[in-house]
mmCIF file of C-alpha atoms in Angstrom:
data_model
loop_
_atom_site.group_PDB
_atom_site.id
_atom_site.type_symbol
_atom_site.label_atom_id
_atom_site.label_comp_id
_atom_site.label_asym_id
_atom_site.label_seq_id
_atom_site.Cartn_x
_atom_site.Cartn_y
_atom_site.Cartn_z
ATOM 1 C CA MET A 28 92.736 93.724 122.161
ATOM 2 C CA ASN A 29 95.758 93.100 119.952
ATOM 3 C CA ASN A 30 98.103 95.899 118.866
ATOM 4 C CA ARG A 31 97.037 98.463 121.419
ATOM 5 C CA ILE A 32 98.198 101.984 120.608
ATOM 6 C CA GLU A 33 101.018 103.144 122.885
ATOM 7 C CA THR A 34 101.764 106.593 121.464
ATOM 8 C CA ALA A 35 99.859 109.289 119.598
ATOM 9 C CA ASN A 36 100.891 112.505 117.873
ATOM 10 C CA ILE A 37 98.158 114.979 118.759
ATOM 11 C CA TYR A 38 97.676 117.953 116.428
ATOM 12 C CA LEU A 39 96.514 120.717 118.764
ATOM 13 C CA THR A 40 96.648 122.946 115.695
ATOM 14 C CA GLU A 41 97.834 122.746 112.107
ATOM 15 C CA ASN A 42 98.774 126.417 112.079
ATOM 16 C CA CYS A 43 102.448 127.433 112.126
ATOM 17 C CA ASN A 44 104.432 130.661 112.215
ATOM 18 C CA LEU A 45 107.226 129.224 110.038
ATOM 19 C CA ARG A 46 107.407 128.121 106.419
ATOM 20 C CA CYS A 47 110.255 125.598 106.372
ATOM 21 C CA ASP A 48 110.845 124.680 102.749
ATOM 22 C CA TYR A 49 111.061 120.936 103.416
ATOM 23 C CA CYS A 50 107.886 120.806 105.528
ATOM 24 C CA TYR A 51 105.234 118.291 104.488
ATOM 25 C CA GLU A 52 102.286 119.897 106.323
ATOM 26 C CA ASN A 53 99.427 122.126 105.192
ATOM 27 C CA HIS A 54 99.308 124.941 107.715
ATOM 28 C CA ASN A 55 95.583 125.410 108.098
ATOM 29 C CA ALA A 56 94.432 127.779 110.843
ATOM 30 C CA VAL A 57 92.466 125.099 112.665
ATOM 31 C CA LEU A 58 92.731 124.053 116.293
ATOM 32 C CA MET A 59 91.378 121.252 118.425
ATOM 33 C CA GLU A 60 88.177 122.177 120.215
ATOM 34 C CA PRO A 61 87.636 121.203 123.885
ATOM 35 C CA ARG A 62 84.927 118.674 122.968
ATOM 36 C CA VAL A 63 87.298 116.875 120.590
ATOM 37 C CA MET A 64 90.218 117.138 122.995
ATOM 38 C CA LYS A 65 88.295 115.389 125.740
ATOM 39 C CA GLN A 66 87.357 112.558 123.379
ATOM 40 C CA VAL A 67 90.945 112.254 122.116
ATOM 41 C CA ILE A 68 92.157 111.745 125.672
ATOM 42 C CA LYS A 69 89.369 109.269 126.398
ATOM 43 C CA PHE A 70 90.176 107.286 123.242
ATOM 44 C CA CYS A 71 93.916 107.172 124.041
ATOM 45 C CA CYS A 72 93.301 106.080 127.621
ATOM 46 C CA GLU A 73 91.033 103.293 126.383
ATOM 47 C CA GLN A 74 93.877 102.104 124.153
ATOM 48 C CA ALA A 75 96.503 102.225 126.893
ATOM 49 C CA GLN A 76 97.665 99.360 129.033
ATOM 50 C CA ASP A 77 99.988 100.584 131.791
ATOM 51 C CA GLN A 78 101.089 103.866 130.250
ATOM 52 C CA PHE A 79 100.536 106.142 127.259
ATOM 53 C CA ARG A 80 102.709 108.772 125.615
ATOM 54 C CA PHE A 81 101.077 111.865 124.139
ATOM 55 C CA TRP A 82 103.120 113.887 121.653
ATOM 56 C CA LEU A 83 101.630 117.402 121.516
ATOM 57 C CA PHE A 84 102.189 118.369 117.952
ATOM 58 C CA GLY A 85 101.462 120.966 115.290
ATOM 59 C CA GLY A 86 101.826 123.130 113.372
ATOM 60 C CA GLU A 87 103.241 125.031 116.259
ATOM 61 C CA PRO A 88 101.534 124.131 119.560
ATOM 62 C CA PHE A 89 102.694 127.328 121.277
ATOM 63 C CA LEU A 90 100.341 129.268 118.992
ATOM 64 C CA VAL A 91 97.601 127.672 121.116
ATOM 65 C CA GLU A 92 99.516 127.576 124.388
ATOM 66 C CA ASP A 93 96.425 127.394 126.587
ATOM 67 C CA SER A 94 95.490 124.156 124.811
ATOM 68 C CA ILE A 95 98.786 122.594 125.974
ATOM 69 C CA TYR A 96 97.893 123.109 129.629
ATOM 70 C CA GLU A 97 94.278 122.100 129.093
ATOM 71 C CA PHE A 98 95.259 118.893 127.325
ATOM 72 C CA ILE A 99 97.938 117.840 129.810
ATOM 73 C CA SER A 100 95.810 118.595 132.869
ATOM 74 C CA GLU A 101 92.821 116.702 131.482
ATOM 75 C CA ALA A 102 94.976 113.770 130.348
ATOM 76 C CA ILE A 103 96.723 113.465 133.718
ATOM 77 C CA SER A 104 93.383 113.432 135.513
ATOM 78 C CA MET A 105 91.729 110.888 133.228
ATOM 79 C CA ALA A 106 94.783 108.616 132.924
ATOM 80 C CA ARG A 107 95.392 108.425 136.637
ATOM 81 C CA SER A 108 91.736 107.668 137.286
ATOM 82 C CA LYS A 109 92.266 104.602 135.097
ATOM 83 C CA GLU A 110 95.627 103.740 136.729
ATOM 84 C CA ILE A 111 97.528 104.658 133.569
ATOM 85 C CA THR A 112 100.835 106.527 133.657
ATOM 86 C CA PRO A 113 100.676 109.451 131.194
ATOM 87 C CA LYS A 114 103.790 110.866 129.574
ATOM 88 C CA PHE A 115 103.969 113.915 127.345
ATOM 89 C CA ASN A 116 106.320 115.342 124.740
ATOM 90 C CA VAL A 117 105.752 118.916 123.593
ATOM 91 C CA LEU A 118 107.259 119.506 120.130
ATOM 92 C CA THR A 119 108.018 123.119 119.209
ATOM 93 C CA ASN A 120 109.994 125.052 116.626
ATOM 94 C CA GLY A 121 111.474 127.066 119.493
ATOM 95 C CA THR A 122 110.567 130.498 118.167
ATOM 96 C CA ILE A 123 108.287 131.276 121.120
ATOM 97 C CA PHE A 124 109.567 131.473 124.680
ATOM 98 C CA SER A 125 106.937 131.173 127.387
ATOM 99 C CA GLU A 126 107.929 131.704 130.986
ATOM 100 C CA THR A 127 104.565 130.239 131.985
ATOM 101 C CA PHE A 128 105.298 127.031 130.106
ATOM 102 C CA ALA A 129 108.875 126.927 131.395
ATOM 103 C CA GLU A 130 107.575 126.966 134.973
ATOM 104 C CA PHE A 131 104.942 124.366 134.080
ATOM 105 C CA TRP A 132 107.567 122.151 132.449
ATOM 106 C CA LYS A 133 109.856 122.505 135.443
ATOM 107 C CA SER A 134 107.124 121.394 137.841
ATOM 108 C CA HIS A 135 105.809 118.496 135.716
ATOM 109 C CA GLY A 136 108.352 115.692 135.435
ATOM 110 C CA CYS A 137 106.009 113.757 133.148
ATOM 111 C CA VAL A 138 106.427 116.426 130.437
ATOM 112 C CA ALA A 139 109.389 116.398 128.037
ATOM 113 C CA MET A 140 110.181 119.127 125.536
ATOM 114 C CA GLN A 141 111.665 118.916 122.054
ATOM 115 C CA VAL A 142 112.912 121.887 120.023
ATOM 116 C CA SER A 143 113.601 121.727 116.289
ATOM 117 C CA LEU A 144 116.934 123.297 115.391
ATOM 118 C CA ASP A 145 118.839 122.298 112.281
ATOM 119 C CA GLY A 146 122.250 123.249 113.656
ATOM 120 C CA ILE A 147 124.442 126.313 113.353
ATOM 121 C CA GLY A 148 123.039 129.354 111.585
ATOM 122 C CA ALA A 149 124.474 128.418 108.201
ATOM 123 C CA ALA A 150 122.552 125.131 108.290
ATOM 124 C CA HIS A 151 119.396 126.153 110.133
ATOM 125 C CA ASP A 152 118.604 129.355 108.255
ATOM 126 C CA GLN A 153 118.846 127.698 104.846
ATOM 127 C CA HIS A 154 115.491 125.997 105.354
ATOM 128 C CA ARG A 155 113.761 127.153 108.560
ATOM 129 C CA LYS A 156 112.402 130.647 107.973
ATOM 130 C CA THR A 157 109.344 132.673 108.914
ATOM 131 C CA LYS A 158 106.342 133.287 106.678
ATOM 132 C CA ASN A 159 108.142 136.425 105.509
ATOM 133 C CA GLY A 160 111.350 134.565 104.712
ATOM 134 C CA GLU A 161 113.256 135.836 107.747
ATOM 135 C CA PRO A 162 115.915 133.697 109.478
ATOM 136 C CA THR A 163 115.066 132.175 112.867
ATOM 137 C CA PHE A 164 118.344 130.815 114.245
ATOM 138 C CA ASP A 165 119.223 133.641 116.626
ATOM 139 C CA ARG A 166 115.759 133.745 118.163
ATOM 140 C CA ILE A 167 115.661 129.971 118.760
ATOM 141 C CA ILE A 168 119.137 129.886 120.302
ATOM 142 C CA GLU A 169 118.170 132.573 122.806
ATOM 143 C CA ASN A 170 115.028 130.641 123.700
ATOM 144 C CA ILE A 171 116.947 127.376 124.134
ATOM 145 C CA LYS A 172 119.313 129.133 126.538
ATOM 146 C CA LYS A 173 116.332 130.380 128.546
ATOM 147 C CA TYR A 174 114.621 126.983 128.673
ATOM 148 C CA LEU A 175 117.841 125.298 129.807
ATOM 149 C CA THR A 176 117.806 127.431 132.945
ATOM 150 C CA TYR A 177 114.606 125.628 133.967
ATOM 151 C CA ARG A 178 115.555 122.040 133.042
ATOM 152 C CA ARG A 179 118.656 120.483 131.534
ATOM 153 C CA ASP A 180 116.956 117.624 129.695
ATOM 154 C CA LEU A 181 115.760 119.668 126.735
ATOM 155 C CA HIS A 182 115.815 117.516 123.576
ATOM 156 C CA VAL A 183 116.937 119.005 120.242
ATOM 157 C CA ARG A 184 116.008 117.541 116.871
ATOM 158 C CA LEU A 185 117.912 118.407 113.700
ATOM 159 C CA THR A 186 116.608 117.789 110.194
ATOM 160 C CA VAL A 187 119.548 117.038 107.898
ATOM 161 C CA MET A 188 119.428 117.871 104.208
ATOM 162 C CA PRO A 189 122.085 116.991 101.624
ATOM 163 C CA ASP A 190 123.055 120.672 101.423
ATOM 164 C CA THR A 191 123.476 121.005 105.213
ATOM 165 C CA VAL A 192 125.123 117.677 106.063
ATOM 166 C CA LYS A 193 128.568 119.278 105.897
ATOM 167 C CA TYR A 194 127.652 121.267 109.023
ATOM 168 C CA LEU A 195 126.428 118.282 111.070
ATOM 169 C CA PHE A 196 129.332 117.790 113.476
ATOM 170 C CA GLU A 197 129.887 121.525 113.909
ATOM 171 C CA SER A 198 126.170 121.862 114.648
ATOM 172 C CA ILE A 199 126.125 119.109 117.271
ATOM 173 C CA ALA A 200 129.269 120.461 118.921
ATOM 174 C CA TYR A 201 127.752 123.935 119.063
ATOM 175 C CA ILE A 202 124.554 122.647 120.665
ATOM 176 C CA VAL A 203 126.569 120.578 123.166
ATOM 177 C CA ASP A 204 128.379 123.772 124.131
ATOM 178 C CA LEU A 205 124.979 125.320 124.865
ATOM 179 C CA GLY A 206 124.434 122.582 127.454
ATOM 180 C CA VAL A 207 122.108 120.287 125.513
ATOM 181 C CA ARG A 208 122.758 116.559 126.004
ATOM 182 C CA SER A 209 119.845 114.928 124.181
ATOM 183 C CA PHE A 210 119.703 114.840 120.374
ATOM 184 C CA ALA A 211 118.103 113.357 117.339
ATOM 185 C CA PHE A 212 119.056 114.169 113.785
ATOM 186 C CA MET A 213 116.964 112.931 110.916
ATOM 187 C CA PRO A 214 118.249 112.836 107.328
ATOM 188 C CA VAL A 215 115.369 113.637 104.996
ATOM 189 C CA HIS A 216 114.073 110.545 103.186
ATOM 190 C CA GLU A 217 112.373 112.056 100.183
ATOM 191 C CA VAL A 218 115.399 113.688 98.559
ATOM 192 C CA GLU A 219 118.282 112.162 96.658
ATOM 193 C CA TRP A 220 121.437 111.460 98.662
ATOM 194 C CA LYS A 221 124.421 111.412 96.305
ATOM 195 C CA PRO A 222 127.608 109.417 96.978
ATOM 196 C CA ASP A 223 129.648 112.462 98.010
ATOM 197 C CA GLN A 224 126.921 113.564 100.441
ATOM 198 C CA ILE A 225 126.729 110.070 101.940
ATOM 199 C CA LYS A 226 130.501 110.105 102.392
ATOM 200 C CA THR A 227 130.258 113.477 104.119
ATOM 201 C CA TYR A 228 127.556 112.123 106.428
ATOM 202 C CA GLN A 229 129.823 109.213 107.381
ATOM 203 C CA GLU A 230 132.769 111.520 108.076
ATOM 204 C CA GLU A 231 130.600 113.846 110.166
ATOM 205 C CA PHE A 232 129.109 110.924 112.075
ATOM 206 C CA LYS A 233 132.536 109.577 113.026
ATOM 207 C CA LYS A 234 133.357 112.916 114.642
ATOM 208 C CA ILE A 235 130.000 112.898 116.440
ATOM 209 C CA VAL A 236 130.775 109.431 117.857
ATOM 210 C CA ASP A 237 134.082 110.745 119.224
ATOM 211 C CA LEU A 238 132.233 113.658 120.811
ATOM 212 C CA TYR A 239 129.696 111.298 122.359
ATOM 213 C CA VAL A 240 132.415 109.067 123.823
ATOM 214 C CA ASP A 241 134.152 112.135 125.210
ATOM 215 C CA LEU A 242 130.976 113.147 127.049
ATOM 216 C CA ILE A 243 130.693 109.673 128.583
ATOM 217 C CA GLN A 244 134.351 109.745 129.629
ATOM 218 C CA ARG A 245 133.574 113.020 131.399
ATOM 219 C CA LYS A 246 130.900 111.047 133.310
ATOM 220 C CA GLU A 247 128.056 112.908 131.648
ATOM 221 C CA LYS A 248 124.680 111.514 130.705
ATOM 222 C CA ALA A 249 124.094 111.923 126.975
ATOM 223 C CA TYR A 250 121.557 110.599 124.501
ATOM 224 C CA PHE A 251 121.979 110.530 120.726
ATOM 225 C CA SER A 252 118.946 108.772 119.280
ATOM 226 C CA ASN A 253 120.768 107.963 116.041
ATOM 227 C CA ILE A 254 123.186 105.814 118.050
ATOM 228 C CA ARG A 255 120.761 103.157 119.288
ATOM 229 C CA LEU A 256 122.474 101.312 122.072
ATOM 230 C CA ASN A 257 119.723 98.964 123.259
ATOM 231 C CA TYR A 258 121.261 95.675 122.127
ATOM 232 C CA PRO A 259 122.734 97.245 118.958
ATOM 233 C CA GLY A 260 122.351 95.257 115.796
ATOM 234 C CA GLU A 261 118.973 93.820 116.785
ATOM 235 C CA TYR A 262 115.458 94.783 115.741
ATOM 236 C CA TYR A 263 113.233 96.246 118.388
ATOM 237 C CA GLN A 264 110.201 94.698 116.712
ATOM 238 C CA GLU A 265 109.243 92.891 113.562
ATOM 239 C CA MET A 266 107.036 95.743 112.354
ATOM 240 C CA PRO A 267 108.706 98.585 110.406
ATOM 241 C CA CYS A 268 108.042 101.926 112.138
ATOM 242 C CA GLY A 269 104.932 101.146 114.194
ATOM 243 C CA ALA A 270 102.656 103.470 112.204
ATOM 244 C CA GLY A 271 99.025 102.449 112.582
ATOM 245 C CA ASN A 272 100.089 99.620 114.857
ATOM 246 C CA VAL A 273 101.414 100.966 118.157
ATOM 247 C CA PHE A 274 101.492 104.576 117.004
ATOM 248 C CA VAL A 275 98.933 106.945 115.423
ATOM 249 C CA ALA A 276 98.396 110.626 114.639
ATOM 250 C CA ILE A 277 95.188 112.457 115.549
ATOM 251 C CA THR A 278 94.199 115.690 113.797
ATOM 252 C CA PRO A 279 92.278 118.635 115.301
ATOM 253 C CA ASP A 280 88.914 117.211 114.200
ATOM 254 C CA GLY A 281 89.635 113.839 115.852
ATOM 255 C CA SER A 282 90.512 111.907 112.685
ATOM 256 C CA ILE A 283 92.997 109.073 113.170
ATOM 257 C CA TYR A 284 95.862 108.361 110.753
ATOM 258 C CA PRO A 285 98.679 105.793 110.900
ATOM 259 C CA CYS A 286 101.174 108.607 111.575
ATOM 260 C CA HIS A 287 101.714 112.330 111.066
ATOM 261 C CA ARG A 288 103.204 111.821 107.602
ATOM 262 C CA PHE A 289 100.158 109.968 106.313
ATOM 263 C CA VAL A 290 97.927 112.924 107.210
ATOM 264 C CA TYR A 291 99.103 114.914 104.193
ATOM 265 C CA LEU A 292 99.360 112.165 101.581
ATOM 266 C CA ASN A 293 96.728 111.784 98.866
ATOM 267 C CA ASP A 294 94.298 114.704 99.248
ATOM 268 C CA HIS A 295 94.926 115.463 102.924
ATOM 269 C CA GLY A 296 95.329 111.791 103.711
ATOM 270 C CA ALA A 297 91.700 110.830 103.030
ATOM 271 C CA SER A 298 92.595 107.393 101.704
ATOM 272 C CA PHE A 299 94.762 106.677 104.774
ATOM 273 C CA LYS A 300 92.351 107.754 107.474
ATOM 274 C CA ILE A 301 91.870 104.714 109.730
ATOM 275 C CA GLY A 302 89.172 106.017 112.049
ATOM 276 C CA ASN A 303 88.159 108.811 114.390
ATOM 277 C CA VAL A 304 88.144 109.186 118.155
ATOM 278 C CA PHE A 305 84.344 109.190 118.374
ATOM 279 C CA ASP A 306 83.691 105.972 116.438
ATOM 280 C CA GLY A 307 87.033 104.203 116.893
ATOM 281 C CA PHE A 308 89.108 102.420 114.277
ATOM 282 C CA ASP A 309 87.994 101.302 110.865
ATOM 283 C CA GLN A 310 89.308 97.802 111.517
ATOM 284 C CA GLU A 311 89.522 96.874 107.840
ATOM 285 C CA LYS A 312 91.797 99.857 107.096
ATOM 286 C CA LYS A 313 93.809 99.426 110.270
ATOM 287 C CA LYS A 314 94.436 95.742 109.583
ATOM 288 C CA LEU A 315 96.819 96.659 106.768
ATOM 289 C CA PHE A 316 99.092 98.364 109.299
ATOM 290 C CA ASP A 317 98.645 95.679 111.941
ATOM 291 C CA ASP A 318 99.857 93.004 109.552
ATOM 292 C CA ILE A 319 102.789 94.701 107.813
ATOM 293 C CA LYS A 320 106.190 93.210 108.679
ATOM 294 C CA ILE A 321 109.739 94.310 107.907
ATOM 295 C CA ASN A 322 110.500 91.112 106.017
ATOM 296 C CA GLN A 323 107.694 91.955 103.573
ATOM 297 C CA LEU A 324 109.196 95.273 102.468
ATOM 298 C CA LYS A 325 110.957 95.544 99.136
ATOM 299 C CA GLY A 326 114.534 96.567 99.830
ATOM 300 C CA CYS A 327 114.305 95.552 103.511
ATOM 301 C CA SER A 328 113.603 91.835 103.548
ATOM 302 C CA ASP A 329 117.254 90.869 102.990
ATOM 303 C CA CYS A 330 118.849 93.998 104.439
ATOM 304 C CA LYS A 331 121.208 93.535 107.382
ATOM 305 C CA VAL A 332 120.817 97.076 108.696
ATOM 306 C CA LYS A 333 118.918 97.333 111.979
ATOM 307 C CA ASN A 334 119.065 100.995 112.974
ATOM 308 C CA CYS A 335 116.624 102.235 110.365
ATOM 309 C CA ASN A 336 113.136 103.588 111.017
ATOM 310 C CA ARG A 337 111.739 102.210 107.718
ATOM 311 C CA CYS A 338 109.127 104.905 107.172
ATOM 312 C CA ILE A 339 106.203 103.340 105.312
ATOM 313 C CA ALA A 340 104.651 106.754 104.666
ATOM 314 C CA MET A 341 107.767 107.626 102.675
ATOM 315 C CA ASN A 342 107.392 104.328 100.844
ATOM 316 C CA TRP A 343 104.050 105.581 99.581
ATOM 317 C CA LEU A 344 105.222 109.123 98.862
ATOM 318 C CA MET A 345 108.203 107.951 96.823
ATOM 319 C CA ASN A 346 106.903 104.722 95.311
ATOM 320 C CA GLN A 347 103.101 104.713 95.710
ATOM 321 C CA ASP A 348 103.455 101.462 97.633
ATOM 322 C CA ILE A 349 103.834 101.175 101.419
ATOM 323 C CA TYR A 350 105.700 97.887 100.873
ATOM 324 C CA ASP A 351 108.401 99.437 98.632
ATOM 325 C CA SER A 352 111.288 100.923 100.630
ATOM 326 C CA THR A 353 113.390 101.863 97.607
ATOM 327 C CA ARG A 354 115.250 105.127 98.257
ATOM 328 C CA LYS A 355 117.592 107.431 96.344
ATOM 329 C CA GLY A 356 120.758 106.906 98.346
ATOM 330 C CA TYR A 357 119.090 107.187 101.773
ATOM 331 C CA CYS A 358 119.500 103.474 102.494
ATOM 332 C CA ASP A 359 123.268 103.953 102.776
ATOM 333 C CA LEU A 360 122.820 106.220 105.803
ATOM 334 C CA PRO A 361 121.414 103.716 108.363
ATOM 335 C CA VAL A 362 124.456 101.521 107.693
ATOM 336 C CA ILE A 363 126.488 104.316 109.249
ATOM 337 C CA HIS A 364 124.165 104.348 112.284
ATOM 338 C CA ASP A 365 124.664 100.594 112.745
ATOM 339 C CA GLU A 366 128.434 100.879 112.654
ATOM 340 C CA ALA A 367 128.384 103.709 115.185
ATOM 341 C CA ALA A 368 126.012 101.923 117.581
ATOM 342 C CA ILE A 369 128.127 98.770 117.672
ATOM 343 C CA LYS A 370 131.356 100.737 118.109
ATOM 344 C CA VAL A 371 129.950 102.838 120.966
ATOM 345 C CA TYR A 372 128.262 99.927 122.712
ATOM 346 C CA ASN A 373 131.433 97.867 122.657
ATOM 347 C CA TYR A 374 133.341 100.784 124.140
ATOM 348 C CA LEU A 375 130.743 101.299 126.884
ATOM 349 C CA ASP A 376 130.730 97.575 127.626
ATOM 350 C CA ARG A 377 134.497 97.696 128.176
ATOM 351 C CA LEU A 378 134.112 100.844 130.271
ATOM 352 C CA TYR A 379 131.471 99.084 132.374
ATOM 353 C CA LEU A 380 133.749 96.109 133.045
ATOM 354 C CA TRP A 381 136.682 98.360 133.896
ATOM 355 C CA ALA A 382 134.593 100.560 136.221
ATOM 356 C CA LYS A 383 133.141 97.500 137.927
ATOM 357 C CA GLU A 384 136.586 96.003 138.463
ATOM 358 C CA LYS A 385 137.900 99.283 139.881
ATOM 359 C CA ASP A 386 134.789 99.675 142.042
ATOM 360 C CA VAL A 387 133.913 103.059 140.489
ATOM 361 C CA LEU A 388 130.811 101.975 138.577
ATOM 362 C CA ASN A 389 128.605 104.374 140.542
ATOM 363 C CA GLU A 390 130.539 107.206 138.949
ATOM 364 C CA TYR A 391 129.072 106.120 135.595
ATOM 365 C CA PRO A 392 125.335 105.669 136.366
ATOM 366 C CA PHE A 393 124.392 106.199 132.717
ATOM 367 C CA VAL A 394 126.651 103.346 131.610
ATOM 368 C CA LYS A 395 125.529 101.136 134.492
ATOM 369 C CA LYS A 396 121.857 101.621 133.540
ATOM 370 C CA LEU A 397 122.531 100.860 129.897
ATOM 371 C CA ILE A 398 124.542 97.665 130.376
ATOM 372 C CA GLU A 399 122.651 96.174 133.323
ATOM 373 C CA ASP A 400 119.071 97.196 132.424
ATOM 374 C CA ASN A 401 119.413 97.799 128.667
ATOM 375 C CA GLU A 402 117.842 101.200 129.303
ATOM 376 C CA TYR A 403 119.026 103.975 127.030
ATOM 377 C CA CYS A 404 116.959 107.101 127.383
ATOM 378 C CA PHE A 405 117.606 110.646 128.552
ATOM 379 C CA HIS A 406 114.017 111.541 129.290
ATOM 380 C CA ILE A 407 111.150 110.279 131.400
#
């Protein structure tokens, strides 16, 4: 089989206890039933080659916490029976602390955890509020502190809006002080980024690079996903983002979509549904995503930027054409990521050579792994 799926976002529920104003989802109070869950796992294992990564998604998955344990236990059992290595990422808004999950997470190395936090309170509470409009920053920070006592590899994801970009460095520095060492921050595609906001992003990013280098100099392991260090300046693949190709999203009823963003486009994504876990893929619909290449995208074919996720769902949302990557200022942001990646990699390469010459390379295992094995990842 060509283009086997490697990763799937699994909607255990679409329900959520927050109402973030930039959220693209419809928070329906539906959850994945055991019959569907079993078939989802079976379908994913049939797609897998040596390993498969399950992203347990929502909504907010901790609203159906028992489903997390049920899914992971069933997936581990089925995957291992087929000699497949299962890996899991649990994505949460961080508003719910569960000691039961914390213990489970601590004892299962194959499970990673990601918390959404948009930075310091001034940034986070602008957009991430409860159904009743109440701020959530303080609650999430307390929960992050608790989870970090169980494992140190908690991953934090920040959504960056034009009105919060001025807080980006301060936010990252604050979260570093909490003890977090694994980050991703995603500027929102579907809004306009004005020249002054792009300039602010660049200035904030420069300070973040200095912070990152400082962590490495202190012999710490750190991962900033926006600074892609695996052979910086090169494409990972010729496809854009992998949606519908090596990556899919699966909703509570077992419907398959190219990714989680396509689920809510065009009348709950009906026109982009590419199959279901009981009957498999609609090969005619899936072929569109199998065949799409970066060099076919308007705005990307002659672009020199490499560190860009080229979201084809946003192409459709903004331009009604998955091949049109035209953005309102956003395309200036990945240029900044490229510059940072090359700068950091060159520094780490020099550090590697120096440490090797001085016979202290083992003091920098993170750098050694990156340069010798091209492996840049904090998690499993």
